[in-house]
PDB file of C-alpha atoms in Angstrom:
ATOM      1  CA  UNK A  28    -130.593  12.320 -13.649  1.00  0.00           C
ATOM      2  CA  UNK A  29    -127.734  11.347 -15.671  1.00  0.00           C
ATOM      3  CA  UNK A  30    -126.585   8.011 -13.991  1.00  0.00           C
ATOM      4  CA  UNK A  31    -128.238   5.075 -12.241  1.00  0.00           C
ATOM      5  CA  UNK A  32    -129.903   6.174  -8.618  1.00  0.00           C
ATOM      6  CA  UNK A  33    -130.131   4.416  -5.911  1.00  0.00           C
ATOM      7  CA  UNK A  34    -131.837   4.702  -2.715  1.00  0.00           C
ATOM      8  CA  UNK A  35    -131.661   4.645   0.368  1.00  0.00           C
ATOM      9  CA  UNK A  36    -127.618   4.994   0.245  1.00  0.00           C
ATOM     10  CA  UNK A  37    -127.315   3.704   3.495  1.00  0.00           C
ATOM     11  CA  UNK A  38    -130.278   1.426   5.738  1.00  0.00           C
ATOM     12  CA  UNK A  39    -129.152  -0.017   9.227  1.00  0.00           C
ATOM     13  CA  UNK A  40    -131.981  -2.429  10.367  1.00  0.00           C
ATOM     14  CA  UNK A  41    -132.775  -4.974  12.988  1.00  0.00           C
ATOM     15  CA  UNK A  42    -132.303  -8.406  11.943  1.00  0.00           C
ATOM     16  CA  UNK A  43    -135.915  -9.807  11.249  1.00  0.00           C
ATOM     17  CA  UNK A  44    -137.583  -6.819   9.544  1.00  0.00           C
ATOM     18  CA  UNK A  45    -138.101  -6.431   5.884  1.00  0.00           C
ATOM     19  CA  UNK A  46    -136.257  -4.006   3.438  1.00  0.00           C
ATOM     20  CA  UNK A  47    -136.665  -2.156   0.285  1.00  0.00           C
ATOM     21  CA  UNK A  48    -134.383  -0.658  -1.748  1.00  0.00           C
ATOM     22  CA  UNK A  49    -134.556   0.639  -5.144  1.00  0.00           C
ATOM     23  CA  UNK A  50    -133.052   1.574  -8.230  1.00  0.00           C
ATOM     24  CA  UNK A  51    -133.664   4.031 -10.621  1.00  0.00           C
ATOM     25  CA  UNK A  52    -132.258   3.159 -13.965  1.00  0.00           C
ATOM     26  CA  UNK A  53    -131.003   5.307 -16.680  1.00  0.00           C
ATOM     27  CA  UNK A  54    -133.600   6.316 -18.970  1.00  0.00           C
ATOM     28  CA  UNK A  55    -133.911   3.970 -21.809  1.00  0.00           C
ATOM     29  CA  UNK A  56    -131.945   1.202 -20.617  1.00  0.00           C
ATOM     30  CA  UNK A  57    -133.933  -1.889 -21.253  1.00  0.00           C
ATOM     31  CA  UNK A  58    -130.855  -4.500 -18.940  1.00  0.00           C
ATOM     32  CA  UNK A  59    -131.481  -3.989 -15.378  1.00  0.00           C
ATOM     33  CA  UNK A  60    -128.676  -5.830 -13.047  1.00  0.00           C
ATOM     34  CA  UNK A  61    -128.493  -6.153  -9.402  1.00  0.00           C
ATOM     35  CA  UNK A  62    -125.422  -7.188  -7.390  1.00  0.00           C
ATOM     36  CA  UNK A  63    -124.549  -7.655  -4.040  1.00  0.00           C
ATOM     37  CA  UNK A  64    -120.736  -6.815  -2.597  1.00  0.00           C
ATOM     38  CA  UNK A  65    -119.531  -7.612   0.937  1.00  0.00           C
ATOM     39  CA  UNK A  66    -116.828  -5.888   2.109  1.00  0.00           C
ATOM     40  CA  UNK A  67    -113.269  -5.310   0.289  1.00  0.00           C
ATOM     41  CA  UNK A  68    -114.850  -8.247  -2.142  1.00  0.00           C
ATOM     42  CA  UNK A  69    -115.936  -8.215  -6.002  1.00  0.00           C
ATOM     43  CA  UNK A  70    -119.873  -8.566  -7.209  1.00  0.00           C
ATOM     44  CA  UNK A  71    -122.054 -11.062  -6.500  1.00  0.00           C
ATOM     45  CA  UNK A  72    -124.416 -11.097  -9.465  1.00  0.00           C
ATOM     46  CA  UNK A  73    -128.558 -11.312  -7.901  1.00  0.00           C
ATOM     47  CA  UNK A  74    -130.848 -10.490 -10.898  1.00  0.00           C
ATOM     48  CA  UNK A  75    -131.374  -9.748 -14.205  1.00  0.00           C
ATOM     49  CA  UNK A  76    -134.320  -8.129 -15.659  1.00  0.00           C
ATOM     50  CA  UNK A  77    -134.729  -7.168 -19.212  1.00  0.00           C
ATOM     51  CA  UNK A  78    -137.933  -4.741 -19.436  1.00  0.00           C
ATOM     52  CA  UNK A  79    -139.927  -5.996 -16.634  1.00  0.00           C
ATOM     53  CA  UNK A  80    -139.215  -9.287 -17.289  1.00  0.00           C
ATOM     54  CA  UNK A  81    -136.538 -11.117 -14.823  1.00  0.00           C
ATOM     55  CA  UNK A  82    -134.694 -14.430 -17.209  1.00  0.00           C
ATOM     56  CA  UNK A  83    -132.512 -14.742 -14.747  1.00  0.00           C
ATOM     57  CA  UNK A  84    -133.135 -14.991 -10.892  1.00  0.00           C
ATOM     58  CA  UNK A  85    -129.940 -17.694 -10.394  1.00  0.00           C
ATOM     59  CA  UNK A  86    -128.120 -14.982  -8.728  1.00  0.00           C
ATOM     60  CA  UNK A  87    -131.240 -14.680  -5.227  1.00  0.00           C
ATOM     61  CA  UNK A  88    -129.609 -16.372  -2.292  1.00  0.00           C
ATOM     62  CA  UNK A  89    -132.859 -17.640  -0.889  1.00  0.00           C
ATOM     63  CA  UNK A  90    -136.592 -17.175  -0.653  1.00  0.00           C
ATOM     64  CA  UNK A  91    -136.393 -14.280   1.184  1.00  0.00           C
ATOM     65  CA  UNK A  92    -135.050 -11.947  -1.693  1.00  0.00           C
ATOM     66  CA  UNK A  93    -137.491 -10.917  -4.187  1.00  0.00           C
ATOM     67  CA  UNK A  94    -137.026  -8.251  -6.760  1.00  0.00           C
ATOM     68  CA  UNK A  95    -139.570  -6.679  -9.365  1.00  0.00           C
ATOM     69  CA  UNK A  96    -139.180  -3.690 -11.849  1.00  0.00           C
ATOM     70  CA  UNK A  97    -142.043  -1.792 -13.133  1.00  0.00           C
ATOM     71  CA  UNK A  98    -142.442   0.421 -16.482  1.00  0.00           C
ATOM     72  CA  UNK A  99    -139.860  -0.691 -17.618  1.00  0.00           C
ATOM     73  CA  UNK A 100    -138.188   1.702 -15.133  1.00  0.00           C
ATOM     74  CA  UNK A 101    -138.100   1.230 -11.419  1.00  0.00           C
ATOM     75  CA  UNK A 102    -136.988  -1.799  -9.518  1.00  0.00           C
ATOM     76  CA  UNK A 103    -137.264  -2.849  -6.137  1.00  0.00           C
ATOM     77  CA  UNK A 104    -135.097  -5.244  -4.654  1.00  0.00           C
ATOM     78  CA  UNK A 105    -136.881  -6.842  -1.046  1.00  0.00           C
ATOM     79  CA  UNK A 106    -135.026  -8.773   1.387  1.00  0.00           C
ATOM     80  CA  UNK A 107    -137.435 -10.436   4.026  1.00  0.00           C
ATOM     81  CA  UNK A 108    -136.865 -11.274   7.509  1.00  0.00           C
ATOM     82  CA  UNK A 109    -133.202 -10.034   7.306  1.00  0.00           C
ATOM     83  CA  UNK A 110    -130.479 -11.931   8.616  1.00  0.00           C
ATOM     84  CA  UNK A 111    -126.786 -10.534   9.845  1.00  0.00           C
ATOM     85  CA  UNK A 112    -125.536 -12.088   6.670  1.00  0.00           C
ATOM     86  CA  UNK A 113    -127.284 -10.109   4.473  1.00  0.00           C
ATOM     87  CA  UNK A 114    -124.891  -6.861   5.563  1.00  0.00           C
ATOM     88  CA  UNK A 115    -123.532  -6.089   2.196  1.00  0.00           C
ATOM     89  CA  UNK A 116    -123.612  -2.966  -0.014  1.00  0.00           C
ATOM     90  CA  UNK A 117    -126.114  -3.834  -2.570  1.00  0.00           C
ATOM     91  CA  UNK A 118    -125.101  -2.323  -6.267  1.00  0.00           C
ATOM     92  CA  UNK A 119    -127.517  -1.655  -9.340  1.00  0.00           C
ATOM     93  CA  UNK A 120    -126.786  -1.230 -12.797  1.00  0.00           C
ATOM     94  CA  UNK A 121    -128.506  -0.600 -16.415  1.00  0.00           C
ATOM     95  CA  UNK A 122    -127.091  -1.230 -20.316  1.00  0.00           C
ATOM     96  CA  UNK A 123    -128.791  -0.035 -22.982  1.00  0.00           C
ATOM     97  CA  UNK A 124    -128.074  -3.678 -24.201  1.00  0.00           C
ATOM     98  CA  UNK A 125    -126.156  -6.260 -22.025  1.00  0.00           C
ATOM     99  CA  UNK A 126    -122.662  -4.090 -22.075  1.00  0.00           C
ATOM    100  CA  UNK A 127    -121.764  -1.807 -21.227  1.00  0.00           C
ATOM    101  CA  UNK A 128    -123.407  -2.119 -17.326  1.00  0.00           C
ATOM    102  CA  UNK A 129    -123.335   1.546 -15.723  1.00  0.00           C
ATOM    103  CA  UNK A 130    -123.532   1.240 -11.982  1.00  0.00           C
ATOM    104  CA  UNK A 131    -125.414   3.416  -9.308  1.00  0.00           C
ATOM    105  CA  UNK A 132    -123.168   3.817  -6.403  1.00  0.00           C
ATOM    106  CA  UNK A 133    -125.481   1.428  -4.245  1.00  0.00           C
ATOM    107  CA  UNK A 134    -127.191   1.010  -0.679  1.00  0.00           C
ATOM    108  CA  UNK A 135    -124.557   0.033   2.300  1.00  0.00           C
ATOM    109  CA  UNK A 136    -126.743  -2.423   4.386  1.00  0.00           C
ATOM    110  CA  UNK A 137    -126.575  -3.261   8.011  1.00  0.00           C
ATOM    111  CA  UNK A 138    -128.285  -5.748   9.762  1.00  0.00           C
ATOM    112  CA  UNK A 139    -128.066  -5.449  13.652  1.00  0.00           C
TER     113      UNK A 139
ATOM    114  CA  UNK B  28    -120.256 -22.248 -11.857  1.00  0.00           C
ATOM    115  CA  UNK B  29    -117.351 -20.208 -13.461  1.00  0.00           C
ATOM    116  CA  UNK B  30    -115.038 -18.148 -11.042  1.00  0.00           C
ATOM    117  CA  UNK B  31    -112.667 -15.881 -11.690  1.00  0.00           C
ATOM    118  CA  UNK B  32    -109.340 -15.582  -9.536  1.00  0.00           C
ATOM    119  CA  UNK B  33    -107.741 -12.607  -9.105  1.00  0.00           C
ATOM    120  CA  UNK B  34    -104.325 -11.904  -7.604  1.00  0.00           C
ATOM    121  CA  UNK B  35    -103.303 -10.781  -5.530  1.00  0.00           C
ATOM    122  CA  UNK B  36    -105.975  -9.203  -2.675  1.00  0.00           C
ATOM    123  CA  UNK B  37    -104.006  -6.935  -1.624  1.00  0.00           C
ATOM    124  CA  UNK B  38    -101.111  -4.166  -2.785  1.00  0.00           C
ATOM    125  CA  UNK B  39     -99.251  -1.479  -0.577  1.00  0.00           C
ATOM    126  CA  UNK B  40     -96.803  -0.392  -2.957  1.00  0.00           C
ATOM    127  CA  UNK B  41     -94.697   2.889  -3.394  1.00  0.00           C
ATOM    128  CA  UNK B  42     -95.220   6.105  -5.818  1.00  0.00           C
ATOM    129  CA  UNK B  43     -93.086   5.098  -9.234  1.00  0.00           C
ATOM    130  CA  UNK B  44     -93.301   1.637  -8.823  1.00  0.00           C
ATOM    131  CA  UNK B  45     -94.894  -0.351 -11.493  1.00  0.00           C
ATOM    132  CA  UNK B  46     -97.394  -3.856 -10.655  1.00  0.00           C
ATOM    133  CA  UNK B  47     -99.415  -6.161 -12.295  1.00  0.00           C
ATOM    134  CA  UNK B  48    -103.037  -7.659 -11.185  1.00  0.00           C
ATOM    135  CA  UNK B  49    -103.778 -10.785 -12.587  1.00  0.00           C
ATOM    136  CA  UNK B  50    -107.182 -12.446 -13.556  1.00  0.00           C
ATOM    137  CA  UNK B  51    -107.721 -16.179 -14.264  1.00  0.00           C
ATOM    138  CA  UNK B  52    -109.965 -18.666 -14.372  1.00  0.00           C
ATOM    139  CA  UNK B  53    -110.229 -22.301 -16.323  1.00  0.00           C
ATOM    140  CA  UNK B  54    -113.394 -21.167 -18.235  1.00  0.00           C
ATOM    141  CA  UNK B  55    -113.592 -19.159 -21.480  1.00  0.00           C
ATOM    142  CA  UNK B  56    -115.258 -16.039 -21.608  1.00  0.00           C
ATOM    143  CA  UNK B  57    -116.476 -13.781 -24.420  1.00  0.00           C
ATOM    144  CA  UNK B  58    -115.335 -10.439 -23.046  1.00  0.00           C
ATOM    145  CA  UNK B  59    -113.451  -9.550 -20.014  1.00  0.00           C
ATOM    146  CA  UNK B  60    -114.011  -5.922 -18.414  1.00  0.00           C
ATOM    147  CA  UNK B  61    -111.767  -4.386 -15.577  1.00  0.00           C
ATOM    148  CA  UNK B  62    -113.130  -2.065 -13.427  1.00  0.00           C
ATOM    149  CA  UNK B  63    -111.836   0.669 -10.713  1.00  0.00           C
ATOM    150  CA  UNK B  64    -114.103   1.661  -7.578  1.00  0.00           C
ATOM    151  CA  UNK B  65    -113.736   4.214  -5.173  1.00  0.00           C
ATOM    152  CA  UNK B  66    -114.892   3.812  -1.295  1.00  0.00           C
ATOM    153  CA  UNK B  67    -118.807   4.406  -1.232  1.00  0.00           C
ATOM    154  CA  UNK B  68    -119.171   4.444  -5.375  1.00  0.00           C
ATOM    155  CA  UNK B  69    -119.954   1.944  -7.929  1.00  0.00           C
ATOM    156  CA  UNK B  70    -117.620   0.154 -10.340  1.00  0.00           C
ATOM    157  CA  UNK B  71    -116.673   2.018 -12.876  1.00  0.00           C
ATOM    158  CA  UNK B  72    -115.875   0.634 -16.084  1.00  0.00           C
ATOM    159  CA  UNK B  73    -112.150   1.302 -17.141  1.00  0.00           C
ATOM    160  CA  UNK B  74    -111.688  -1.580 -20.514  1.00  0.00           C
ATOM    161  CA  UNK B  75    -113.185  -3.934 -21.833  1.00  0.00           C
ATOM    162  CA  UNK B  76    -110.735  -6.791 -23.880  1.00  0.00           C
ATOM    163  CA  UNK B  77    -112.884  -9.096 -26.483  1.00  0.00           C
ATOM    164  CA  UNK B  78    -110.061 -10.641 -28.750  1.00  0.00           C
ATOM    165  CA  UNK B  79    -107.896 -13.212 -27.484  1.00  0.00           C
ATOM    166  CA  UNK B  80    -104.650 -12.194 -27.076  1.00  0.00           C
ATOM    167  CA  UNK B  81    -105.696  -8.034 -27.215  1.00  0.00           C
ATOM    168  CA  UNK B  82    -104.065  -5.744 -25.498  1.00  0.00           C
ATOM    169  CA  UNK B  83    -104.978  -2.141 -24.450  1.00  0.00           C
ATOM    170  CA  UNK B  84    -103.260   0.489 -22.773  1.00  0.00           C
ATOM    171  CA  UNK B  85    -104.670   3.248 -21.260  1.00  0.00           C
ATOM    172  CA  UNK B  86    -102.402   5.841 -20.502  1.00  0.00           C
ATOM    173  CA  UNK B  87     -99.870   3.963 -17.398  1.00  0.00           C
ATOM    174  CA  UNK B  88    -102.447   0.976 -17.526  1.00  0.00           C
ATOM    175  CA  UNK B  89    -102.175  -1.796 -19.958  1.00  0.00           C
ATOM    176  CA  UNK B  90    -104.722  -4.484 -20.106  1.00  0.00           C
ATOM    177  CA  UNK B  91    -104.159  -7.852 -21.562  1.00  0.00           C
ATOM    178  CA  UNK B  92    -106.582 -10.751 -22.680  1.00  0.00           C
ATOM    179  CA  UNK B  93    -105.127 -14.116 -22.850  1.00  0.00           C
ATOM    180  CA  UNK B  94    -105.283 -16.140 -26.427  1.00  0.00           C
ATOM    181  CA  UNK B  95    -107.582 -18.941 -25.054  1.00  0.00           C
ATOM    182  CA  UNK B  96    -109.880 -15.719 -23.570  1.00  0.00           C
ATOM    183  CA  UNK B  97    -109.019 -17.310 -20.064  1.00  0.00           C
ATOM    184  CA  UNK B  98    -107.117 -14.526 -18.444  1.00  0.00           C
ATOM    185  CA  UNK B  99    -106.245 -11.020 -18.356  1.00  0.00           C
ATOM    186  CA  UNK B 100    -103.631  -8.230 -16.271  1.00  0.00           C
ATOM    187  CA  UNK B 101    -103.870  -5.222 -15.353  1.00  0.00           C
ATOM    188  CA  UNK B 102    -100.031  -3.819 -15.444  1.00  0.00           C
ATOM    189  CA  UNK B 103     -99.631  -0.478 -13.901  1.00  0.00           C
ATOM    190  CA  UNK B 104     -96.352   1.590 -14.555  1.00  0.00           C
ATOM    191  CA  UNK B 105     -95.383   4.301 -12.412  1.00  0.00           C
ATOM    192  CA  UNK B 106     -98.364   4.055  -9.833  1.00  0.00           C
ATOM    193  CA  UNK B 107     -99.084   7.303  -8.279  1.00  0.00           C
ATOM    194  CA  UNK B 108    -101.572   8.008  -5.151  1.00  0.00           C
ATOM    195  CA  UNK B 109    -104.398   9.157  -7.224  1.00  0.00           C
ATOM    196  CA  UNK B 110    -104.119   5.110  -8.649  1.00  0.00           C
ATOM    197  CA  UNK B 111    -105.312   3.855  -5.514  1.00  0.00           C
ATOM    198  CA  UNK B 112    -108.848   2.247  -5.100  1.00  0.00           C
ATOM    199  CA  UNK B 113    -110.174  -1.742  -5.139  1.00  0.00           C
ATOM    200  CA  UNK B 114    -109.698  -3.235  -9.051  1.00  0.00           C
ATOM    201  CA  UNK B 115    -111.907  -5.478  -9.728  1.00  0.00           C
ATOM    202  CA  UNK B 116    -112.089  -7.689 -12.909  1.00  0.00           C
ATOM    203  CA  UNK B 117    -115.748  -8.912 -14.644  1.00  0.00           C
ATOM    204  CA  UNK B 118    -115.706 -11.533 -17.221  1.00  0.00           C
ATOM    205  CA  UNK B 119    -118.930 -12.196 -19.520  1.00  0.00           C
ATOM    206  CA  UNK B 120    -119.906 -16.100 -19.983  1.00  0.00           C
ATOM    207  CA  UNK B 121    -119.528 -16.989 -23.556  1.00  0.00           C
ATOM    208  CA  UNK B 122    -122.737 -18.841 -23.060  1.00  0.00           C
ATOM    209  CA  UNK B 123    -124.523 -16.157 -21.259  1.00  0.00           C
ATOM    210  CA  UNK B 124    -126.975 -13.623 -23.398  1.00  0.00           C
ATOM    211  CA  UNK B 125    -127.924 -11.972 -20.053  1.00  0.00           C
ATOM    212  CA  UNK B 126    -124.894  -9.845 -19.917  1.00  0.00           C
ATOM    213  CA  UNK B 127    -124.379 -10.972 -16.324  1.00  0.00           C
ATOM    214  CA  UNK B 128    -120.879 -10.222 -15.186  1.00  0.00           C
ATOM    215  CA  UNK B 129    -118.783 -13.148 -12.798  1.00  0.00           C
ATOM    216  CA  UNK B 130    -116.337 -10.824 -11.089  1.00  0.00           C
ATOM    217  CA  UNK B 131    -113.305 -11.669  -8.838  1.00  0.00           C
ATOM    218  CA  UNK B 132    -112.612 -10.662  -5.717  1.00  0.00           C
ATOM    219  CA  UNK B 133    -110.956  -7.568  -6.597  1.00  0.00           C
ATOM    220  CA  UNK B 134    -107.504  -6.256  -5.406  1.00  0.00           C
ATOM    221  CA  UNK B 135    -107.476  -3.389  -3.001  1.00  0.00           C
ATOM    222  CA  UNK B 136    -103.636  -1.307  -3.926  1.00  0.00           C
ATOM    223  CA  UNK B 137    -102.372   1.431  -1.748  1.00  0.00           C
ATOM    224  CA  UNK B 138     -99.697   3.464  -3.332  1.00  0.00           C
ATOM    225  CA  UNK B 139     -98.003   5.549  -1.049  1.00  0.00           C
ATOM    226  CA  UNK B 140     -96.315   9.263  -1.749  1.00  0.00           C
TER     227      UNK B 140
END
């Protein structure tokens, strides 16, 4: 497709269960960006990966987020054991370089 | 850790009125970006400001950067409906080569017919 994809768009889960979601870039783009946004609020900035590599990981509010990206394509954010907290929309994005970031229109997560 | 404030939260205004969002923060950023987003989309990029002191206007928006690269507004003139959505403001670390954005919190206007 044209723009970035995300998937699922929406997951409601129990708390204590793992999720994936995932993120397909736009083809090319090397910059790979996650984000998290709670409601009505700006970005949150999680991960950074350039290629498959990940230089910056600041972003991960604990141990029990985890993200990897494959082929240079394909990455898969994992929250374990999730916690009510975690509820947030949870945006992607890709550059060709660092700017400009074009965003997928993210996964809308609920923890019950 | 470098924040960025933006001002204020919240706007109800009326059709034909004209506002101004502001964006500050006390450290210095290479590039400053402000975005528009849509319930259930992503951000999507509306300017980006890189020279202190630059301004841009795009169409009834004008977009400001502040000389020390500090601040920036969003000024609005003659808001109409289609104008509402959450604006959000993204500011690159001059230090940063990661391209990471530090965004504020975003101002959610309403402008009413």
């Amino acid at each position: 497709g044209a723009g970035v994809s995300q998937s699922p768009s929406n997951k409601v889960t129990e708390k204590g269960k793992d999720v994936e979601l995932r993120c397909d870039p736009i083809s090319g783009h090397t910059a790979l960006y996650w984000y998290r946004q709670r409601l009505g609020q700006g970005l949150e900035f999680l991960i950074y990966f350039q290629g498959n590599s990940a230089p910056d990981k600041s972003g991960l509010p604990s141990d029990r987020f985890s993200a990897e990206r494959t082929g240079e394509s394909v990455s898969t954010l994992t929250i374990q054991r999730t916690q009510q907290e975690d509820s947030a929309v949870y945006l992607c994005a890709s550059s060709q370089t660092v700017q400009p970031q074009h965003f997928g229109d993210g996964t809308r997560l609920s923890i019950l | 850790t470098q924040l960025l404030e933006q001002s204020p939260q919240f706007l109800s205004i009326q059709e034909g009125e004209n506002l101004t969002v502001y964006c500050n923060s006390s450290s210095v950023f290479s590039s400053l970006q402000w975005y528009r987003q849509e319930p259930g989309e992503g951000p999507v990029l509306l300017v980006t400001v890189v020279t202190g002191g630059e301004v841009k206007k795009l169409k009834r928006l004008t977009f400001q950067f502040g000389d020390a690269r500090k601040d920036s507004s969003l000024h609005i003139t003659a808001a109409q409906p289609g104008d509402t959505g959450l604006y959000l403001c993204a500011g690159v670390s001059g230090s940063s080569n990661t391209g990471k954005l530090i965004f504020g919190q975003g101002t959610t206007l309403q402008v009413k017919p």
